[in-house]
Short mmCIF file of C-alpha atoms in Angstrom, two decimals:
data_model
loop_
_atom_site.label_atom_id
_atom_site.label_comp_id
_atom_site.label_asym_id
_atom_site.label_seq_id
_atom_site.Cartn_x
_atom_site.Cartn_y
_atom_site.Cartn_z
CA GLU S 307 -4.40 -0.37 18.65
CA PRO S 308 -1.09 1.16 17.52
CA GLU S 309 -1.18 2.89 14.17
CA VAL S 310 1.05 4.67 11.69
CA THR S 311 0.40 8.40 11.52
CA GLN S 312 1.33 10.87 8.80
CA THR S 313 1.45 14.64 8.65
CA PRO S 314 0.30 16.74 7.01
CA SER S 315 -2.76 15.15 5.47
CA HIS S 316 -2.53 17.55 2.54
CA GLN S 317 0.45 19.60 1.37
CA VAL S 318 0.32 22.16 -1.40
CA THR S 319 3.60 23.50 -2.74
CA GLN S 320 5.05 25.39 -5.67
CA MET S 321 7.17 23.63 -8.27
CA GLY S 322 10.83 23.71 -7.30
CA GLN S 323 10.18 23.94 -3.58
CA GLU S 324 11.37 21.41 -1.04
CA VAL S 325 8.84 19.40 0.92
CA ILE S 326 9.19 17.09 3.88
CA LEU S 327 6.52 14.49 4.53
CA ARG S 328 6.45 13.09 8.02
CA CYS S 329 5.53 9.71 9.38
CA VAL S 330 5.46 8.19 12.83
CA PRO S 331 5.70 4.40 12.47
CA ILE S 332 4.45 1.95 15.05
CA SER S 333 6.85 2.19 17.96
CA ASN S 334 8.38 -1.30 18.03
CA HIS S 335 8.63 -1.66 14.25
CA LEU S 336 12.02 -1.86 12.58
CA TYR S 337 11.30 -1.66 8.84
CA PHE S 338 9.93 1.47 7.20
CA TYR S 339 8.61 2.18 3.75
CA TRP S 340 7.35 4.94 1.49
CA TYR S 341 4.93 4.34 -1.35
CA ARG S 342 3.10 6.75 -3.61
CA GLN S 343 -0.03 6.69 -5.71
CA ILE S 344 -0.50 9.12 -8.56
CA LEU S 345 -4.21 9.71 -9.11
CA GLY S 346 -5.75 6.83 -11.05
CA GLN S 347 -2.55 4.80 -11.08
CA LYS S 348 -1.07 1.99 -9.04
CA VAL S 349 0.40 2.32 -5.59
CA GLU S 350 4.16 2.29 -6.27
CA PHE S 351 7.01 1.35 -3.97
CA LEU S 352 9.57 4.10 -3.42
CA VAL S 353 11.98 3.01 -0.71
CA SER S 354 12.50 0.79 2.29
CA PHE S 355 14.62 1.61 5.33
CA TYR S 356 16.13 -0.58 8.03
CA ASN S 357 18.82 -0.10 10.62
CA ASN S 358 19.26 3.55 9.67
CA GLU S 359 19.91 2.95 6.02
CA ILE S 360 18.08 2.40 2.77
CA SER S 361 17.66 -1.32 2.12
CA GLU S 362 15.90 -1.09 -1.24
CA LYS S 363 14.71 1.63 -3.58
CA SER S 364 12.84 1.83 -6.85
CA GLU S 365 13.73 3.67 -10.04
CA ILE S 366 11.37 6.44 -8.98
CA PHE S 367 13.51 7.20 -5.93
CA ASP S 368 16.11 9.36 -7.64
CA ASP S 369 18.48 11.98 -6.23
CA GLN S 370 15.59 14.37 -5.60
CA PHE S 371 14.32 12.07 -2.86
CA SER S 372 15.82 11.26 0.51
CA VAL S 373 14.66 9.59 3.68
CA GLU S 374 15.70 10.04 7.25
CA ARG S 375 14.92 8.80 10.70
CA PRO S 376 15.98 11.90 12.62
CA ASP S 377 14.97 10.59 16.04
CA GLY S 378 13.50 7.48 17.58
CA SER S 379 10.00 8.09 16.33
CA ASN S 380 9.84 10.01 13.05
CA PHE S 381 10.52 8.79 9.53
CA THR S 382 10.61 11.49 6.85
CA LEU S 383 10.57 11.69 3.08
CA LYS S 384 12.14 14.78 1.55
CA ILE S 385 11.69 15.91 -2.02
CA ARG S 386 14.35 18.54 -2.74
CA SER S 387 12.89 20.28 -5.76
CA THR S 388 9.34 19.26 -6.46
CA LYS S 389 8.02 18.72 -9.97
CA LEU S 390 4.45 18.72 -11.17
CA GLU S 391 4.63 14.96 -11.62
CA ASP S 392 5.40 14.50 -7.92
CA SER S 393 1.77 15.29 -7.17
CA ALA S 394 0.45 12.10 -5.59
CA MET S 395 -0.71 10.46 -2.39
CA TYR S 396 2.30 9.34 -0.34
CA PHE S 397 1.89 6.43 2.05
CA CYS S 398 4.23 5.49 4.86
CA ALA S 399 4.30 1.93 6.18
CA SER S 400 6.12 -0.03 8.86
CA ARG S 401 6.47 -3.61 10.01
CA ASP S 402 8.20 -5.48 12.77
CA ARG S 403 10.88 -8.12 12.42
CA GLY S 404 8.79 -11.19 12.94
CA ARG S 405 5.85 -10.63 10.58
CA LEU S 406 7.29 -10.75 7.11
CA ASN S 407 5.47 -8.56 4.66
CA GLU S 408 2.61 -7.55 6.93
CA GLN S 409 3.10 -3.85 6.52
CA PHE S 410 0.97 -1.38 8.44
CA PHE S 411 0.11 1.78 6.52
CA GLY S 412 -0.60 5.33 7.45
CA PRO S 413 -3.53 7.33 6.02
CA GLY S 414 -1.34 9.09 3.48
CA THR S 415 -0.30 12.63 2.64
CA ARG S 416 -1.74 14.17 -0.49
CA LEU S 417 0.94 16.28 -2.15
CA THR S 418 -0.16 18.83 -4.73
CA VAL S 419 2.56 20.59 -6.73
CA LEU S 420 1.44 23.74 -8.56
CA GLY N 570 8.48 -7.92 -14.05
CA ASP N 571 6.27 -8.47 -11.05
CA SER N 572 2.88 -6.81 -11.28
CA VAL N 573 -0.77 -6.94 -10.31
CA THR N 574 -3.75 -6.21 -12.52
CA GLN N 575 -6.92 -5.36 -10.72
CA MET N 576 -10.50 -4.93 -11.84
CA GLU N 577 -11.32 -1.35 -12.71
CA GLY N 578 -13.86 0.42 -10.57
CA PRO N 579 -15.87 1.92 -9.24
CA VAL N 580 -18.22 -0.83 -8.17
CA THR N 581 -21.64 -0.02 -6.74
CA LEU N 582 -23.72 -2.76 -5.12
CA SER N 583 -26.86 -2.98 -3.08
CA GLU N 584 -26.62 -4.25 0.46
CA GLU N 585 -26.52 -8.07 0.68
CA ALA N 586 -25.33 -8.43 -2.92
CA PHE N 587 -22.49 -10.75 -3.87
CA LEU N 588 -19.12 -9.14 -4.44
CA THR N 589 -16.28 -10.19 -6.70
CA ILE N 590 -13.23 -8.03 -7.38
CA ASN N 591 -10.86 -9.63 -9.86
CA CYS N 592 -7.10 -9.65 -9.42
CA THR N 593 -4.46 -11.36 -11.54
CA TYR N 594 -0.74 -11.26 -11.09
CA THR N 595 2.55 -11.72 -12.89
CA ALA N 596 5.52 -12.81 -10.84
CA THR N 597 8.94 -14.28 -11.50
CA GLY N 598 9.09 -16.15 -8.21
CA TYR N 599 6.58 -17.53 -5.74
CA PRO N 600 4.68 -14.56 -4.45
CA SER N 601 2.60 -14.02 -1.38
CA LEU N 602 -0.72 -12.37 -2.23
CA PHE N 603 -2.68 -9.80 -0.27
CA TRP N 604 -5.83 -7.78 -0.21
CA TYR N 605 -5.63 -4.41 1.52
CA VAL N 606 -8.60 -2.17 2.26
CA GLN N 607 -8.67 1.58 2.75
CA TYR N 608 -11.65 3.09 4.54
CA PRO N 609 -12.24 6.83 4.11
CA GLY N 610 -9.62 8.90 5.90
CA GLU N 611 -7.62 5.87 7.04
CA GLY N 612 -4.51 3.99 5.96
CA LEU N 613 -4.37 0.78 3.99
CA GLN N 614 -5.23 -2.16 6.26
CA LEU N 615 -4.38 -5.77 5.58
CA LEU N 616 -7.65 -7.58 4.91
CA LEU N 617 -6.37 -11.07 4.11
CA LYS N 618 -3.42 -12.88 2.65
CA ALA N 619 -2.29 -16.19 1.16
CA THR N 620 1.29 -17.33 0.97
CA LYS N 621 1.16 -20.36 -1.31
CA ALA N 622 -0.90 -21.94 -4.07
CA ASP N 623 -4.39 -23.13 -3.10
CA ASP N 624 -4.30 -21.23 0.20
CA LYS N 625 -7.50 -19.40 1.03
CA GLY N 626 -7.30 -16.16 2.95
CA SER N 627 -10.39 -15.02 4.81
CA ASN N 628 -11.42 -12.22 7.12
CA LYS N 629 -14.62 -10.33 7.94
CA GLY N 630 -16.59 -12.49 5.51
CA PHE N 631 -14.20 -11.80 2.64
CA GLU N 632 -12.34 -14.66 0.95
CA ALA N 633 -9.71 -15.06 -1.74
CA THR N 634 -8.03 -18.20 -3.02
CA TYR N 635 -4.50 -18.25 -4.42
CA ARG N 636 -4.88 -19.86 -7.87
CA LYS N 637 -1.50 -20.58 -9.39
CA GLU N 638 -2.96 -22.11 -12.56
CA THR N 639 -4.86 -18.93 -13.41
CA THR N 640 -2.47 -16.55 -11.57
CA SER N 641 -5.44 -15.05 -9.79
CA PHE N 642 -6.49 -13.97 -6.32
CA HIS N 643 -10.07 -12.76 -6.69
CA LEU N 644 -11.77 -11.19 -3.68
CA GLU N 645 -15.29 -12.37 -2.84
CA LYS N 646 -17.93 -11.72 -0.24
CA GLY N 647 -21.32 -13.35 -0.17
CA SER N 648 -23.31 -10.47 1.28
CA VAL N 649 -21.87 -6.97 1.39
CA GLN N 650 -22.80 -4.33 3.93
CA VAL N 651 -22.79 -0.55 3.75
CA SER N 652 -19.79 -0.61 6.09
CA ASP N 653 -17.78 -2.46 3.41
CA SER N 654 -17.68 0.68 1.30
CA ALA N 655 -13.97 1.34 0.79
CA VAL N 656 -11.14 1.05 -1.71
CA TYR N 657 -9.72 -2.46 -2.10
CA PHE N 658 -6.14 -3.08 -3.23
CA CYS N 659 -4.69 -6.35 -4.44
CA ALA N 660 -0.94 -6.74 -3.85
CA LEU N 661 1.89 -9.21 -4.05
CA SER N 662 5.34 -9.60 -2.63
CA ILE N 663 8.15 -11.94 -3.51
CA THR N 664 9.44 -13.94 -0.58
CA GLY N 665 12.43 -12.18 0.88
CA ALA N 666 11.80 -8.94 -0.96
CA ASN N 667 10.98 -5.82 0.93
CA ASN N 668 8.31 -4.19 -1.09
CA LEU N 669 4.72 -4.75 -2.12
CA PHE N 670 3.45 -4.49 -5.68
CA PHE N 671 -0.06 -3.07 -5.75
CA GLY N 672 -2.92 -2.87 -8.20
CA THR N 673 -4.71 0.40 -8.88
CA GLY N 674 -7.41 -0.19 -6.27
CA THR N 675 -11.15 -0.72 -6.71
CA ARG N 676 -13.61 1.61 -5.05
CA LEU N 677 -16.64 -0.22 -3.68
CA THR N 678 -19.79 1.63 -2.70
CA VAL N 679 -22.58 -0.32 -1.04
CA ILE N 680 -25.98 1.35 -0.99
CA PRO N 681 -28.76 0.47 1.46
#
């Protein structure tokens, strides 16, 4: 069964460094998402992406964040200058056109900012 | 705003016990409601959903009924198995919106 994959599974970085989290959505899906979960808190929506542009973003998704679909398979989340409070589990998700709201999630990347 | 409040965990049950995980929601529109499950080392998987009031979602022995009058979507299973050990997330989305609103997740451990 097709699945969403994410790399790396765990990323450790120093405060102020740039990180890129990578996702490979399911191949025929058209809508892509990033969510995050700070330890002990809710899973929070960050951004959605369709047709090579951001379709919706939350207040969390400020200028430090960006997303890109650099080729036909990858979907990346970049944090330009990480802060301690960016430490969280980041989930990528995708869905196809016909199945509204049934998003398929990857296993997540745990980001630790020191 | 739109939000989900989920029962705090962790929950530990013996095999064959009855499971209830409470979930209530606040929404400005008419949400669809979901339960996602995350097994160790895997992504969140859709377990069941309900798109309108009084709908019952069911899958793998789990059930949840969309109760508009109590704004709830409690997850139940009559007899849990060790393989049900996972983290369970309640979520909602507003029709037409892109994103899901999640609860904090409830970790369930089932012991033999």
